[in-house]
């Protein structure tokens, strides 16, 4: 009987520890998980050295839709990491929950989630793509009127659990998506 009571006490304690860990994970001012990916809502956004408008501007971002990773937060400010690895603070009002990704290298957009499917377009390095979803080692993206499936290892803005280690072939002769063309993926 004593061992049964001890076992129940241990299980109750373990359950409360796991519940506390889960609460700590989501106990943020926004109630959302950290880290997480977001994107810039506006064409011009200031990244500050601290969480207030009195802190100096460390970086000025000029691309709506640019993916950012929230790594910490206060009620009004988010500490974010950009695709280049720079860390700044941004006011929550200039960030959107819509997912986007940044191409790290030339990336082929396939018609289906298969290497053998036709290539719809090729995005150069530095292109911002709107992220629709990821599954089975592929991500569905859209930009500049083109939609397709890409391997996530060529993207920044996708977590490792969404990655697949296989690489796709290089293919030429497809429409090229330009990193210099503004495409606001943060607005509906």
PDB file of C-alpha atoms in Angstrom:
ATOM      1  CA  UNK A   1       0.000   0.000   0.000  1.00  0.00           C
ATOM      2  CA  UNK A   2       2.815   2.398   0.889  1.00  0.00           C
ATOM      3  CA  UNK A   3       4.497   1.797  -2.490  1.00  0.00           C
ATOM      4  CA  UNK A   4       1.182   2.494  -4.257  1.00  0.00           C
ATOM      5  CA  UNK A   5       0.848   5.844  -2.455  1.00  0.00           C
ATOM      6  CA  UNK A   6       4.481   6.660  -3.277  1.00  0.00           C
ATOM      7  CA  UNK A   7       3.887   5.780  -6.950  1.00  0.00           C
ATOM      8  CA  UNK A   8       0.764   7.984  -7.098  1.00  0.00           C
ATOM      9  CA  UNK A   9       2.636  10.859  -5.440  1.00  0.00           C
ATOM     10  CA  UNK A  10       5.521  10.519  -7.910  1.00  0.00           C
ATOM     11  CA  UNK A  11       3.174  10.443 -10.901  1.00  0.00           C
ATOM     12  CA  UNK A  12       1.286  13.488  -9.598  1.00  0.00           C
ATOM     13  CA  UNK A  13       4.548  15.372  -9.066  1.00  0.00           C
ATOM     14  CA  UNK A  14       5.849  14.371 -12.520  1.00  0.00           C
ATOM     15  CA  UNK A  15       2.576  15.485 -14.113  1.00  0.00           C
ATOM     16  CA  UNK A  16       2.781  18.871 -12.425  1.00  0.00           C
ATOM     17  CA  UNK A  17       6.408  19.285 -13.553  1.00  0.00           C
ATOM     18  CA  UNK A  18       5.448  18.533 -17.173  1.00  0.00           C
ATOM     19  CA  UNK A  19       2.474  20.914 -16.942  1.00  0.00           C
ATOM     20  CA  UNK A  20       4.756  23.642 -15.544  1.00  0.00           C
ATOM     21  CA  UNK A  21       7.252  23.098 -18.367  1.00  0.00           C
ATOM     22  CA  UNK A  22       4.455  23.344 -20.939  1.00  0.00           C
ATOM     23  CA  UNK A  23       3.164  26.531 -19.304  1.00  0.00           C
ATOM     24  CA  UNK A  24       6.656  28.057 -19.300  1.00  0.00           C
ATOM     25  CA  UNK A  25       6.916  27.355 -23.027  1.00  0.00           C
ATOM     26  CA  UNK A  26       3.742  29.310 -23.820  1.00  0.00           C
ATOM     27  CA  UNK A  27       3.776  31.752 -20.879  1.00  0.00           C
ATOM     28  CA  UNK A  28       4.639  34.753 -23.045  1.00  0.00           C
ATOM     29  CA  UNK A  29       2.875  38.127 -23.123  1.00  0.00           C
ATOM     30  CA  UNK A  30       1.303  37.218 -26.479  1.00  0.00           C
ATOM     31  CA  UNK A  31       0.431  33.672 -25.391  1.00  0.00           C
ATOM     32  CA  UNK A  32       2.287  32.355 -28.450  1.00  0.00           C
ATOM     33  CA  UNK A  33       5.306  30.067 -28.553  1.00  0.00           C
ATOM     34  CA  UNK A  34       8.829  31.460 -28.602  1.00  0.00           C
ATOM     35  CA  UNK A  35      10.689  30.976 -30.864  1.00  0.00           C
ATOM     36  CA  UNK A  36       8.343  31.414 -33.818  1.00  0.00           C
ATOM     37  CA  UNK A  37       8.488  32.970 -37.270  1.00  0.00           C
ATOM     38  CA  UNK A  38       6.632  36.152 -38.239  1.00  0.00           C
ATOM     39  CA  UNK A  39       7.038  38.666 -41.074  1.00  0.00           C
ATOM     40  CA  UNK A  40       7.281  42.422 -41.447  1.00  0.00           C
ATOM     41  CA  UNK A  41       3.946  44.178 -42.117  1.00  0.00           C
ATOM     42  CA  UNK A  42       5.477  47.385 -43.463  1.00  0.00           C
ATOM     43  CA  UNK A  43       7.972  48.473 -46.123  1.00  0.00           C
ATOM     44  CA  UNK A  44      10.108  50.435 -43.631  1.00  0.00           C
ATOM     45  CA  UNK A  45      10.669  48.953 -40.161  1.00  0.00           C
ATOM     46  CA  UNK A  46      13.121  49.974 -37.471  1.00  0.00           C
ATOM     47  CA  UNK A  47      14.986  47.363 -35.468  1.00  0.00           C
ATOM     48  CA  UNK A  48      16.071  48.894 -32.161  1.00  0.00           C
ATOM     49  CA  UNK A  49      18.839  48.012 -29.730  1.00  0.00           C
ATOM     50  CA  UNK A  50      16.326  47.595 -26.887  1.00  0.00           C
ATOM     51  CA  UNK A  51      12.590  47.190 -26.227  1.00  0.00           C
ATOM     52  CA  UNK A  52      11.449  50.823 -26.391  1.00  0.00           C
ATOM     53  CA  UNK A  53      11.272  53.693 -28.865  1.00  0.00           C
ATOM     54  CA  UNK A  54      13.924  55.490 -26.774  1.00  0.00           C
ATOM     55  CA  UNK A  55      16.543  52.888 -27.745  1.00  0.00           C
ATOM     56  CA  UNK A  56      18.616  53.753 -30.813  1.00  0.00           C
ATOM     57  CA  UNK A  57      17.763  52.274 -34.200  1.00  0.00           C
ATOM     58  CA  UNK A  58      20.201  49.438 -34.887  1.00  0.00           C
ATOM     59  CA  UNK A  59      18.832  48.400 -38.301  1.00  0.00           C
ATOM     60  CA  UNK A  60      16.310  49.770 -40.773  1.00  0.00           C
ATOM     61  CA  UNK A  61      14.520  47.103 -42.809  1.00  0.00           C
ATOM     62  CA  UNK A  62      13.050  48.035 -46.197  1.00  0.00           C
ATOM     63  CA  UNK A  63      11.158  44.887 -47.234  1.00  0.00           C
ATOM     64  CA  UNK A  64       7.576  44.137 -46.244  1.00  0.00           C
ATOM     65  CA  UNK A  65       7.131  40.395 -45.866  1.00  0.00           C
ATOM     66  CA  UNK A  66      10.698  39.762 -44.689  1.00  0.00           C
ATOM     67  CA  UNK A  67      10.622  36.777 -42.322  1.00  0.00           C
ATOM     68  CA  UNK A  68      11.799  37.395 -38.758  1.00  0.00           C
ATOM     69  CA  UNK A  69      12.176  34.924 -35.916  1.00  0.00           C
ATOM     70  CA  UNK A  70      10.768  36.024 -32.557  1.00  0.00           C
ATOM     71  CA  UNK A  71      13.227  34.845 -29.889  1.00  0.00           C
ATOM     72  CA  UNK A  72      11.892  36.828 -26.882  1.00  0.00           C
ATOM     73  CA  UNK A  73       9.077  39.231 -26.132  1.00  0.00           C
ATOM     74  CA  UNK A  74       7.636  41.802 -23.768  1.00  0.00           C
ATOM     75  CA  UNK A  75       3.985  42.913 -23.878  1.00  0.00           C
ATOM     76  CA  UNK A  76       4.699  45.431 -26.698  1.00  0.00           C
ATOM     77  CA  UNK A  77       8.114  44.491 -28.100  1.00  0.00           C
ATOM     78  CA  UNK A  78       9.541  41.423 -29.829  1.00  0.00           C
ATOM     79  CA  UNK A  79      13.206  40.498 -29.943  1.00  0.00           C
ATOM     80  CA  UNK A  80      13.720  39.202 -33.475  1.00  0.00           C
ATOM     81  CA  UNK A  81      16.439  37.603 -35.588  1.00  0.00           C
ATOM     82  CA  UNK A  82      16.590  38.439 -39.302  1.00  0.00           C
ATOM     83  CA  UNK A  83      17.750  36.128 -42.138  1.00  0.00           C
ATOM     84  CA  UNK A  84      21.310  37.496 -41.802  1.00  0.00           C
ATOM     85  CA  UNK A  85      21.409  36.603 -38.087  1.00  0.00           C
ATOM     86  CA  UNK A  86      21.136  40.176 -36.757  1.00  0.00           C
ATOM     87  CA  UNK A  87      19.104  40.509 -33.545  1.00  0.00           C
ATOM     88  CA  UNK A  88      17.026  43.620 -32.825  1.00  0.00           C
ATOM     89  CA  UNK A  89      13.850  44.670 -31.021  1.00  0.00           C
ATOM     90  CA  UNK A  90      10.678  45.579 -32.956  1.00  0.00           C
ATOM     91  CA  UNK A  91       7.309  46.863 -31.856  1.00  0.00           C
ATOM     92  CA  UNK A  92       4.630  44.184 -32.190  1.00  0.00           C
ATOM     93  CA  UNK A  93       2.489  46.450 -34.411  1.00  0.00           C
ATOM     94  CA  UNK A  94       4.928  46.164 -37.337  1.00  0.00           C
ATOM     95  CA  UNK A  95       5.016  42.359 -37.269  1.00  0.00           C
ATOM     96  CA  UNK A  96       2.527  39.987 -38.859  1.00  0.00           C
ATOM     97  CA  UNK A  97       1.798  36.378 -37.955  1.00  0.00           C
ATOM     98  CA  UNK A  98       1.773  35.481 -41.649  1.00  0.00           C
ATOM     99  CA  UNK A  99       4.619  33.159 -42.551  1.00  0.00           C
ATOM    100  CA  UNK A 100       7.100  33.951 -45.270  1.00  0.00           C
ATOM    101  CA  UNK A 101      10.504  32.556 -46.161  1.00  0.00           C
ATOM    102  CA  UNK A 102      13.727  33.946 -47.582  1.00  0.00           C
ATOM    103  CA  UNK A 103      15.612  31.983 -50.251  1.00  0.00           C
ATOM    104  CA  UNK A 104      19.216  31.262 -49.315  1.00  0.00           C
ATOM    105  CA  UNK A 105      20.141  30.125 -52.818  1.00  0.00           C
ATOM    106  CA  UNK A 106      18.541  29.645 -56.220  1.00  0.00           C
ATOM    107  CA  UNK A 107      15.382  27.649 -55.537  1.00  0.00           C
ATOM    108  CA  UNK A 108      13.162  25.740 -57.978  1.00  0.00           C
ATOM    109  CA  UNK A 109       9.378  25.926 -57.520  1.00  0.00           C
ATOM    110  CA  UNK A 110       7.931  22.570 -58.590  1.00  0.00           C
ATOM    111  CA  UNK A 111       4.335  21.996 -59.740  1.00  0.00           C
ATOM    112  CA  UNK A 112       3.973  19.170 -57.188  1.00  0.00           C
ATOM    113  CA  UNK A 113       5.924  17.942 -54.170  1.00  0.00           C
ATOM    114  CA  UNK A 114       8.178  15.773 -56.311  1.00  0.00           C
ATOM    115  CA  UNK A 115      11.627  16.326 -57.851  1.00  0.00           C
ATOM    116  CA  UNK A 116      10.309  14.852 -61.105  1.00  0.00           C
ATOM    117  CA  UNK A 117       7.408  17.326 -61.396  1.00  0.00           C
ATOM    118  CA  UNK A 118       7.689  20.278 -63.796  1.00  0.00           C
ATOM    119  CA  UNK A 119       9.420  23.427 -62.544  1.00  0.00           C
ATOM    120  CA  UNK A 120       7.070  26.427 -62.532  1.00  0.00           C
ATOM    121  CA  UNK A 121       9.702  29.081 -61.733  1.00  0.00           C
ATOM    122  CA  UNK A 122      13.133  29.575 -60.214  1.00  0.00           C
ATOM    123  CA  UNK A 123      13.611  32.012 -57.352  1.00  0.00           C
ATOM    124  CA  UNK A 124      17.051  33.578 -57.029  1.00  0.00           C
ATOM    125  CA  UNK A 125      18.806  33.995 -53.695  1.00  0.00           C
ATOM    126  CA  UNK A 126      17.205  36.674 -51.508  1.00  0.00           C
ATOM    127  CA  UNK A 127      13.630  36.304 -52.751  1.00  0.00           C
ATOM    128  CA  UNK A 128      10.792  36.534 -50.212  1.00  0.00           C
ATOM    129  CA  UNK A 129       8.157  33.851 -50.718  1.00  0.00           C
ATOM    130  CA  UNK A 130       4.818  33.564 -48.954  1.00  0.00           C
ATOM    131  CA  UNK A 131       4.745  30.256 -47.058  1.00  0.00           C
ATOM    132  CA  UNK A 132       1.484  28.336 -47.311  1.00  0.00           C
ATOM    133  CA  UNK A 133       2.425  25.044 -45.627  1.00  0.00           C
ATOM    134  CA  UNK A 134       5.102  22.371 -45.279  1.00  0.00           C
ATOM    135  CA  UNK A 135       4.706  18.605 -45.410  1.00  0.00           C
ATOM    136  CA  UNK A 136       6.777  15.522 -46.164  1.00  0.00           C
ATOM    137  CA  UNK A 137       9.989  17.444 -46.838  1.00  0.00           C
ATOM    138  CA  UNK A 138       8.398  20.052 -49.126  1.00  0.00           C
ATOM    139  CA  UNK A 139       6.964  23.546 -48.610  1.00  0.00           C
ATOM    140  CA  UNK A 140       4.211  25.159 -50.692  1.00  0.00           C
ATOM    141  CA  UNK A 141       5.130  28.785 -51.488  1.00  0.00           C
ATOM    142  CA  UNK A 142       3.907  31.677 -53.632  1.00  0.00           C
ATOM    143  CA  UNK A 143       5.473  34.858 -55.038  1.00  0.00           C
ATOM    144  CA  UNK A 144       4.924  37.220 -57.960  1.00  0.00           C
ATOM    145  CA  UNK A 145       2.021  35.141 -59.289  1.00  0.00           C
ATOM    146  CA  UNK A 146       3.932  31.849 -59.185  1.00  0.00           C
ATOM    147  CA  UNK A 147       3.049  29.042 -56.799  1.00  0.00           C
ATOM    148  CA  UNK A 148       4.928  25.820 -56.241  1.00  0.00           C
ATOM    149  CA  UNK A 149       6.608  23.320 -53.968  1.00  0.00           C
ATOM    150  CA  UNK A 150      10.204  23.763 -52.794  1.00  0.00           C
ATOM    151  CA  UNK A 151      12.657  21.834 -50.670  1.00  0.00           C
ATOM    152  CA  UNK A 152      12.944  23.709 -47.359  1.00  0.00           C
ATOM    153  CA  UNK A 153      16.738  23.342 -47.041  1.00  0.00           C
ATOM    154  CA  UNK A 154      17.028  26.297 -49.478  1.00  0.00           C
ATOM    155  CA  UNK A 155      14.886  28.536 -47.250  1.00  0.00           C
ATOM    156  CA  UNK A 156      15.325  30.647 -44.115  1.00  0.00           C
ATOM    157  CA  UNK A 157      12.139  30.798 -42.085  1.00  0.00           C
ATOM    158  CA  UNK A 158      11.428  27.089 -41.743  1.00  0.00           C
ATOM    159  CA  UNK A 159      12.249  25.089 -38.620  1.00  0.00           C
ATOM    160  CA  UNK A 160      14.406  21.934 -38.685  1.00  0.00           C
ATOM    161  CA  UNK A 161      11.425  19.638 -38.165  1.00  0.00           C
ATOM    162  CA  UNK A 162      10.164  20.935 -41.529  1.00  0.00           C
ATOM    163  CA  UNK A 163      13.483  20.207 -43.265  1.00  0.00           C
ATOM    164  CA  UNK A 164      14.486  17.340 -45.489  1.00  0.00           C
ATOM    165  CA  UNK A 165      18.114  16.481 -46.262  1.00  0.00           C
ATOM    166  CA  UNK A 166      17.587  15.587 -49.927  1.00  0.00           C
ATOM    167  CA  UNK A 167      18.623  18.109 -52.551  1.00  0.00           C
ATOM    168  CA  UNK A 168      17.026  18.782 -55.892  1.00  0.00           C
ATOM    169  CA  UNK A 169      18.607  19.158 -59.349  1.00  0.00           C
ATOM    170  CA  UNK A 170      19.538  22.521 -60.848  1.00  0.00           C
ATOM    171  CA  UNK A 171      17.286  23.332 -63.786  1.00  0.00           C
ATOM    172  CA  UNK A 172      17.534  26.291 -66.181  1.00  0.00           C
ATOM    173  CA  UNK A 173      15.066  27.807 -68.632  1.00  0.00           C
ATOM    174  CA  UNK A 174      12.273  28.631 -66.162  1.00  0.00           C
ATOM    175  CA  UNK A 175      10.824  32.020 -65.162  1.00  0.00           C
ATOM    176  CA  UNK A 176      13.151  33.780 -62.735  1.00  0.00           C
ATOM    177  CA  UNK A 177      11.761  35.480 -59.636  1.00  0.00           C
ATOM    178  CA  UNK A 178      13.608  38.668 -58.814  1.00  0.00           C
ATOM    179  CA  UNK A 179      14.708  39.582 -55.279  1.00  0.00           C
ATOM    180  CA  UNK A 180      14.512  43.278 -56.177  1.00  0.00           C
ATOM    181  CA  UNK A 181      10.767  43.269 -56.967  1.00  0.00           C
ATOM    182  CA  UNK A 182       8.727  44.360 -53.949  1.00  0.00           C
ATOM    183  CA  UNK A 183       6.074  41.831 -52.983  1.00  0.00           C
ATOM    184  CA  UNK A 184       4.088  42.537 -49.848  1.00  0.00           C
ATOM    185  CA  UNK A 185       3.210  39.127 -48.419  1.00  0.00           C
ATOM    186  CA  UNK A 186       2.179  40.630 -45.082  1.00  0.00           C
ATOM    187  CA  UNK A 187      -1.060  42.151 -46.356  1.00  0.00           C
ATOM    188  CA  UNK A 188      -4.156  40.119 -47.273  1.00  0.00           C
TER     189      UNK A 188
END
